[in-house]
mmCIF file of N, CA and C in Angstrom:
data_model
loop_
_atom_site.group_PDB
_atom_site.id
_atom_site.type_symbol
_atom_site.label_atom_id
_atom_site.label_comp_id
_atom_site.label_asym_id
_atom_site.label_seq_id
_atom_site.Cartn_x
_atom_site.Cartn_y
_atom_site.Cartn_z
ATOM 1 N N UNK A 232 2.730 -16.696 -20.191
ATOM 2 C CA UNK A 232 3.412 -15.595 -20.763
ATOM 3 C C UNK A 232 4.598 -15.889 -21.657
ATOM 4 N N UNK A 233 4.571 -15.282 -22.695
ATOM 5 C CA UNK A 233 5.525 -15.487 -23.791
ATOM 6 C C UNK A 233 6.999 -15.220 -23.188
ATOM 7 N N UNK A 234 8.057 -15.541 -23.887
ATOM 8 C CA UNK A 234 9.453 -15.389 -23.522
ATOM 9 C C UNK A 234 9.759 -13.973 -23.204
ATOM 10 N N UNK A 235 9.084 -13.065 -23.921
ATOM 11 C CA UNK A 235 9.600 -11.582 -23.819
ATOM 12 C C UNK A 235 9.156 -10.926 -22.636
ATOM 13 N N UNK A 236 8.205 -11.680 -21.908
ATOM 14 C CA UNK A 236 7.716 -10.880 -20.675
ATOM 15 C C UNK A 236 8.743 -10.743 -19.601
ATOM 16 N N UNK A 237 8.697 -9.554 -19.033
ATOM 17 C CA UNK A 237 9.571 -9.307 -17.984
ATOM 18 C C UNK A 237 8.702 -9.507 -16.654
ATOM 19 N N UNK A 238 9.389 -9.505 -15.456
ATOM 20 C CA UNK A 238 8.594 -9.781 -14.201
ATOM 21 C C UNK A 238 7.567 -8.787 -14.050
ATOM 22 N N UNK A 239 7.889 -7.426 -14.321
ATOM 23 C CA UNK A 239 6.961 -6.337 -14.070
ATOM 24 C C UNK A 239 5.772 -6.424 -14.928
ATOM 25 N N UNK A 240 5.908 -6.854 -16.153
ATOM 26 C CA UNK A 240 4.951 -7.127 -16.926
ATOM 27 C C UNK A 240 3.919 -8.085 -16.617
ATOM 28 N N UNK A 241 4.604 -9.324 -16.068
ATOM 29 C CA UNK A 241 3.741 -10.431 -15.566
ATOM 30 C C UNK A 241 2.916 -9.947 -14.292
ATOM 31 N N UNK A 242 3.473 -9.156 -13.570
ATOM 32 C CA UNK A 242 2.684 -8.634 -12.364
ATOM 33 C C UNK A 242 1.485 -7.864 -12.754
ATOM 34 N N UNK A 243 1.701 -6.988 -13.794
ATOM 35 C CA UNK A 243 0.584 -6.068 -14.323
ATOM 36 C C UNK A 243 -0.560 -7.112 -14.863
ATOM 37 N N UNK A 244 -0.128 -8.223 -15.571
ATOM 38 C CA UNK A 244 -1.133 -9.102 -15.969
ATOM 39 C C UNK A 244 -1.834 -9.859 -14.892
ATOM 40 N N UNK A 245 -1.119 -10.258 -13.855
ATOM 41 C CA UNK A 245 -1.722 -10.905 -12.630
ATOM 42 C C UNK A 245 -2.569 -9.932 -11.857
ATOM 43 N N UNK A 246 -2.320 -8.581 -11.624
ATOM 44 C CA UNK A 246 -3.133 -7.686 -11.139
ATOM 45 C C UNK A 246 -4.361 -7.596 -11.930
ATOM 46 N N UNK A 247 -4.294 -7.479 -13.232
ATOM 47 C CA UNK A 247 -5.475 -7.317 -14.121
ATOM 48 C C UNK A 247 -6.296 -8.579 -14.038
ATOM 49 N N UNK A 248 -5.919 -9.860 -13.947
ATOM 50 C CA UNK A 248 -6.624 -10.972 -13.719
ATOM 51 C C UNK A 248 -7.159 -10.975 -12.443
ATOM 52 N N UNK A 249 -6.622 -10.624 -11.440
ATOM 53 C CA UNK A 249 -7.151 -10.554 -9.954
ATOM 54 C C UNK A 249 -8.394 -9.625 -9.951
ATOM 55 N N UNK A 250 -8.297 -8.573 -10.596
ATOM 56 C CA UNK A 250 -9.400 -7.334 -10.707
ATOM 57 C C UNK A 250 -10.475 -8.124 -11.489
ATOM 58 N N UNK A 251 -10.250 -8.918 -12.563
ATOM 59 C CA UNK A 251 -11.247 -9.576 -13.267
ATOM 60 C C UNK A 251 -11.930 -10.674 -12.432
ATOM 61 N N UNK A 252 -11.245 -11.326 -11.688
ATOM 62 C CA UNK A 252 -11.800 -12.301 -10.921
ATOM 63 C C UNK A 252 -12.765 -11.775 -9.865
ATOM 64 N N UNK A 253 -12.420 -10.613 -9.353
ATOM 65 C CA UNK A 253 -13.248 -9.877 -8.228
ATOM 66 C C UNK A 253 -14.649 -9.454 -9.012
ATOM 67 N N UNK A 254 -14.289 -8.899 -10.273
ATOM 68 C CA UNK A 254 -15.653 -8.513 -11.017
ATOM 69 C C UNK A 254 -16.665 -9.675 -11.203
ATOM 70 N N UNK A 255 -15.968 -10.818 -11.635
ATOM 71 C CA UNK A 255 -16.770 -12.027 -11.853
ATOM 72 C C UNK A 255 -17.515 -12.469 -10.490
ATOM 73 N N UNK A 256 -16.762 -12.428 -9.384
ATOM 74 C CA UNK A 256 -17.294 -12.653 -8.122
ATOM 75 C C UNK A 256 -18.344 -11.799 -7.644
ATOM 76 N N UNK A 257 -18.337 -10.459 -8.048
ATOM 77 C CA UNK A 257 -19.504 -9.611 -7.773
ATOM 78 C C UNK A 257 -20.651 -9.986 -8.512
ATOM 79 N N UNK A 258 -20.476 -10.239 -9.728
ATOM 80 C CA UNK A 258 -21.593 -10.796 -10.625
ATOM 81 C C UNK A 258 -22.273 -11.970 -10.029
ATOM 82 N N UNK A 259 -21.617 -12.858 -9.531
ATOM 83 C CA UNK A 259 -22.331 -14.061 -8.838
ATOM 84 C C UNK A 259 -22.888 -13.741 -7.650
ATOM 85 N N UNK A 260 -22.250 -12.610 -6.933
ATOM 86 C CA UNK A 260 -22.924 -12.188 -5.562
ATOM 87 C C UNK A 260 -24.312 -11.647 -5.942
ATOM 88 N N UNK A 261 -24.331 -10.830 -6.962
ATOM 89 C CA UNK A 261 -25.473 -10.253 -7.383
ATOM 90 C C UNK A 261 -26.632 -11.361 -7.858
ATOM 91 N N UNK A 262 -26.249 -12.507 -8.367
ATOM 92 C CA UNK A 262 -26.918 -13.604 -8.743
ATOM 93 C C UNK A 262 -27.280 -14.472 -7.611
ATOM 94 N N UNK A 263 -26.939 -14.213 -6.360
ATOM 95 C CA UNK A 263 -27.049 -14.879 -5.246
ATOM 96 C C UNK A 263 -26.432 -16.282 -5.226
ATOM 97 N N UNK A 264 -25.284 -16.277 -5.832
ATOM 98 C CA UNK A 264 -24.576 -17.631 -6.152
ATOM 99 C C UNK A 264 -23.274 -17.320 -5.390
ATOM 100 N N UNK A 265 -23.232 -17.388 -4.041
ATOM 101 C CA UNK A 265 -22.453 -17.034 -3.076
ATOM 102 C C UNK A 265 -21.138 -18.115 -3.140
ATOM 103 N N UNK A 266 -21.377 -19.268 -3.421
ATOM 104 C CA UNK A 266 -20.333 -20.329 -3.351
ATOM 105 C C UNK A 266 -19.433 -20.192 -4.609
ATOM 106 N N UNK A 267 -20.062 -19.800 -5.805
ATOM 107 C CA UNK A 267 -19.413 -19.487 -7.078
ATOM 108 C C UNK A 267 -18.468 -18.101 -6.673
ATOM 109 N N UNK A 268 -19.143 -17.125 -6.266
ATOM 110 C CA UNK A 268 -18.453 -15.949 -5.827
ATOM 111 C C UNK A 268 -17.291 -16.201 -4.952
ATOM 112 N N UNK A 269 -17.388 -17.090 -3.925
ATOM 113 C CA UNK A 269 -16.486 -17.365 -3.017
ATOM 114 C C UNK A 269 -15.142 -17.899 -3.777
ATOM 115 N N UNK A 270 -15.529 -18.842 -4.843
ATOM 116 C CA UNK A 270 -14.413 -19.422 -5.569
ATOM 117 C C UNK A 270 -13.668 -18.447 -6.219
ATOM 118 N N UNK A 271 -14.330 -17.416 -6.903
ATOM 119 C CA UNK A 271 -13.558 -16.331 -7.618
ATOM 120 C C UNK A 271 -12.873 -15.418 -6.652
ATOM 121 N N UNK A 272 -13.401 -15.157 -5.478
ATOM 122 C CA UNK A 272 -12.528 -14.403 -4.556
ATOM 123 C C UNK A 272 -11.301 -15.009 -4.231
ATOM 124 N N UNK A 273 -11.312 -16.417 -4.139
ATOM 125 C CA UNK A 273 -10.137 -17.126 -3.715
ATOM 126 C C UNK A 273 -9.286 -17.056 -4.748
ATOM 127 N N UNK A 274 -9.671 -17.203 -5.864
ATOM 128 C CA UNK A 274 -8.542 -17.173 -7.110
ATOM 129 C C UNK A 274 -7.955 -15.857 -7.049
ATOM 130 N N UNK A 275 -8.632 -14.628 -6.936
ATOM 131 C CA UNK A 275 -8.214 -13.371 -6.791
ATOM 132 C C UNK A 275 -7.132 -13.249 -5.746
ATOM 133 N N UNK A 276 -7.483 -13.644 -4.695
ATOM 134 C CA UNK A 276 -6.617 -13.574 -3.484
ATOM 135 C C UNK A 276 -5.304 -14.417 -3.633
ATOM 136 N N UNK A 277 -5.466 -15.485 -4.113
ATOM 137 C CA UNK A 277 -4.243 -16.313 -4.583
ATOM 138 C C UNK A 277 -3.187 -15.601 -5.441
ATOM 139 N N UNK A 278 -3.796 -14.905 -6.410
ATOM 140 C CA UNK A 278 -2.980 -14.155 -7.272
ATOM 141 C C UNK A 278 -2.260 -12.929 -6.474
ATOM 142 N N UNK A 279 -3.130 -12.376 -5.659
ATOM 143 C CA UNK A 279 -2.729 -11.187 -4.952
ATOM 144 C C UNK A 279 -1.626 -11.710 -3.881
ATOM 145 N N UNK A 280 -1.581 -12.931 -3.288
ATOM 146 C CA UNK A 280 -0.597 -13.242 -2.336
ATOM 147 C C UNK A 280 0.591 -13.505 -2.951
ATOM 148 N N UNK A 281 0.752 -13.680 -4.246
ATOM 149 C CA UNK A 281 1.990 -14.097 -4.955
ATOM 150 C C UNK A 281 2.524 -12.712 -5.364
ATOM 151 N N UNK A 282 1.848 -11.757 -5.628
ATOM 152 C CA UNK A 282 2.443 -10.388 -6.079
ATOM 153 C C UNK A 282 2.448 -9.353 -5.156
ATOM 154 N N UNK A 283 1.885 -9.534 -4.048
ATOM 155 C CA UNK A 283 1.928 -8.322 -3.068
ATOM 156 C C UNK A 283 2.559 -8.665 -1.904
ATOM 157 N N UNK A 284 3.209 -7.619 -1.231
ATOM 158 C CA UNK A 284 3.773 -7.862 0.233
ATOM 159 C C UNK A 284 2.568 -8.246 1.047
ATOM 160 N N UNK A 285 2.946 -9.138 2.111
ATOM 161 C CA UNK A 285 1.987 -9.575 3.058
ATOM 162 C C UNK A 285 1.158 -8.530 3.850
ATOM 163 N N UNK A 286 1.823 -7.269 3.915
ATOM 164 C CA UNK A 286 1.065 -6.200 4.563
ATOM 165 C C UNK A 286 0.552 -5.131 3.646
ATOM 166 N N UNK A 287 0.313 -5.486 2.388
ATOM 167 C CA UNK A 287 -0.238 -4.632 1.602
ATOM 168 C C UNK A 287 -1.790 -4.290 1.773
ATOM 169 N N UNK A 288 -2.202 -3.149 1.726
ATOM 170 C CA UNK A 288 -3.612 -2.795 2.077
ATOM 171 C C UNK A 288 -4.714 -3.537 1.197
ATOM 172 N N UNK A 289 -4.370 -3.878 0.038
ATOM 173 C CA UNK A 289 -5.380 -4.668 -0.834
ATOM 174 C C UNK A 289 -5.595 -5.956 -0.368
ATOM 175 N N UNK A 290 -4.666 -6.680 0.421
ATOM 176 C CA UNK A 290 -4.813 -8.054 1.017
ATOM 177 C C UNK A 290 -5.962 -7.794 2.122
ATOM 178 N N UNK A 291 -5.941 -6.645 2.868
ATOM 179 C CA UNK A 291 -6.884 -6.224 3.906
ATOM 180 C C UNK A 291 -8.255 -6.310 3.225
ATOM 181 N N UNK A 292 -8.428 -5.740 2.330
ATOM 182 C CA UNK A 292 -9.829 -5.473 1.711
ATOM 183 C C UNK A 292 -10.184 -6.992 1.216
ATOM 184 N N UNK A 293 -9.157 -7.628 0.434
ATOM 185 C CA UNK A 293 -9.509 -8.868 -0.063
ATOM 186 C C UNK A 293 -10.056 -9.860 0.982
ATOM 187 N N UNK A 294 -9.334 -10.078 2.261
ATOM 188 C CA UNK A 294 -9.775 -10.901 3.238
ATOM 189 C C UNK A 294 -11.241 -10.408 3.776
ATOM 190 N N UNK A 295 -11.380 -9.107 3.903
ATOM 191 C CA UNK A 295 -12.657 -8.595 4.312
ATOM 192 C C UNK A 295 -13.803 -9.003 3.453
ATOM 193 N N UNK A 296 -13.479 -8.790 1.937
ATOM 194 C CA UNK A 296 -14.423 -9.527 0.982
ATOM 195 C C UNK A 296 -14.804 -10.906 1.344
ATOM 196 N N UNK A 297 -13.736 -11.674 1.407
ATOM 197 C CA UNK A 297 -14.025 -12.983 1.614
ATOM 198 C C UNK A 297 -14.750 -13.512 2.825
ATOM 199 N N UNK A 298 -14.505 -12.555 3.949
ATOM 200 C CA UNK A 298 -15.365 -12.609 5.209
ATOM 201 C C UNK A 298 -16.706 -12.422 4.818
ATOM 202 N N UNK A 299 -17.180 -11.414 4.085
ATOM 203 C CA UNK A 299 -18.416 -11.175 3.797
ATOM 204 C C UNK A 299 -19.111 -12.120 2.999
ATOM 205 N N UNK A 300 -18.418 -12.799 1.977
ATOM 206 C CA UNK A 300 -19.022 -13.758 1.311
ATOM 207 C C UNK A 300 -19.201 -15.008 2.084
ATOM 208 N N UNK A 301 -18.331 -15.368 3.178
ATOM 209 C CA UNK A 301 -18.473 -16.504 3.955
ATOM 210 C C UNK A 301 -19.777 -16.194 4.806
ATOM 211 N N UNK A 302 -19.856 -14.982 5.212
ATOM 212 C CA UNK A 302 -21.030 -14.660 6.025
ATOM 213 C C UNK A 302 -22.374 -15.021 5.188
ATOM 214 N N UNK A 303 -22.420 -14.587 4.104
ATOM 215 C CA UNK A 303 -23.480 -14.968 3.104
ATOM 216 C C UNK A 303 -23.824 -16.387 3.074
ATOM 217 N N UNK A 304 -22.621 -17.229 3.084
ATOM 218 C CA UNK A 304 -22.855 -18.701 3.097
ATOM 219 C C UNK A 304 -23.023 -19.314 4.456
ATOM 220 N N UNK A 305 -23.193 -18.472 5.331
ATOM 221 C CA UNK A 305 -23.395 -18.937 6.783
ATOM 222 C C UNK A 305 -22.227 -19.727 7.174
ATOM 223 N N UNK A 306 -21.067 -19.431 6.670
ATOM 224 C CA UNK A 306 -19.805 -20.300 7.153
ATOM 225 C C UNK A 306 -19.063 -19.321 8.150
ATOM 226 N N UNK A 307 -19.596 -19.136 9.426
ATOM 227 C CA UNK A 307 -19.315 -18.172 10.362
ATOM 228 C C UNK A 307 -17.862 -18.413 10.746
ATOM 229 N N UNK A 308 -17.397 -19.539 10.876
ATOM 230 C CA UNK A 308 -15.920 -19.673 11.375
ATOM 231 C C UNK A 308 -15.096 -19.230 10.261
ATOM 232 N N UNK A 309 -15.253 -19.615 8.981
ATOM 233 C CA UNK A 309 -14.581 -19.042 7.899
ATOM 234 C C UNK A 309 -14.512 -17.646 7.784
ATOM 235 N N UNK A 310 -15.796 -17.122 8.063
ATOM 236 C CA UNK A 310 -15.826 -15.534 7.922
ATOM 237 C C UNK A 310 -14.944 -14.873 9.046
ATOM 238 N N UNK A 311 -15.032 -15.345 10.173
ATOM 239 C CA UNK A 311 -14.258 -14.848 11.422
ATOM 240 C C UNK A 311 -12.788 -15.129 11.006
ATOM 241 N N UNK A 312 -12.226 -16.251 10.507
ATOM 242 C CA UNK A 312 -10.936 -16.391 10.093
ATOM 243 C C UNK A 312 -10.443 -15.312 9.229
ATOM 244 N N UNK A 313 -11.386 -14.949 8.175
ATOM 245 C CA UNK A 313 -10.884 -13.998 7.224
ATOM 246 C C UNK A 313 -10.911 -12.621 7.914
ATOM 247 N N UNK A 314 -11.725 -12.328 8.560
ATOM 248 C CA UNK A 314 -11.805 -11.004 9.250
ATOM 249 C C UNK A 314 -10.606 -10.861 9.984
ATOM 250 N N UNK A 315 -10.324 -11.874 10.823
ATOM 251 C CA UNK A 315 -9.069 -11.636 11.789
ATOM 252 C C UNK A 315 -7.876 -11.531 10.916
ATOM 253 N N UNK A 316 -7.795 -12.310 9.807
ATOM 254 C CA UNK A 316 -6.526 -12.138 8.907
ATOM 255 C C UNK A 316 -6.510 -10.652 8.364
ATOM 256 N N UNK A 317 -7.599 -10.216 8.058
ATOM 257 C CA UNK A 317 -7.575 -8.834 7.534
ATOM 258 C C UNK A 317 -7.045 -7.801 8.627
ATOM 259 N N UNK A 318 -7.201 -8.116 9.857
ATOM 260 C CA UNK A 318 -6.836 -7.252 10.802
ATOM 261 C C UNK A 318 -5.232 -7.313 11.053
ATOM 262 N N UNK A 319 -4.648 -8.406 10.608
ATOM 263 C CA UNK A 319 -3.109 -8.687 11.066
ATOM 264 C C UNK A 319 -2.178 -7.865 10.021
#
């Protein structure tokens, strides 16, 4: 970000990036490339973890989505971990 960015502006950019990463992940899920989708979900979640409070509802949905992707990859322990994190 350039020097003129304020913290609020950077958060908006980060939110947009997370949304784009989720869109890319959805494309890869449609192409049955779950591992790549999982990577993009992780990128989006990492952004959200830096800009959202730990109890934000968006994080619940994000962990749920990661759980679904992990299920598709047959990574059941990882899926369970993500689902349990979503419940906290």
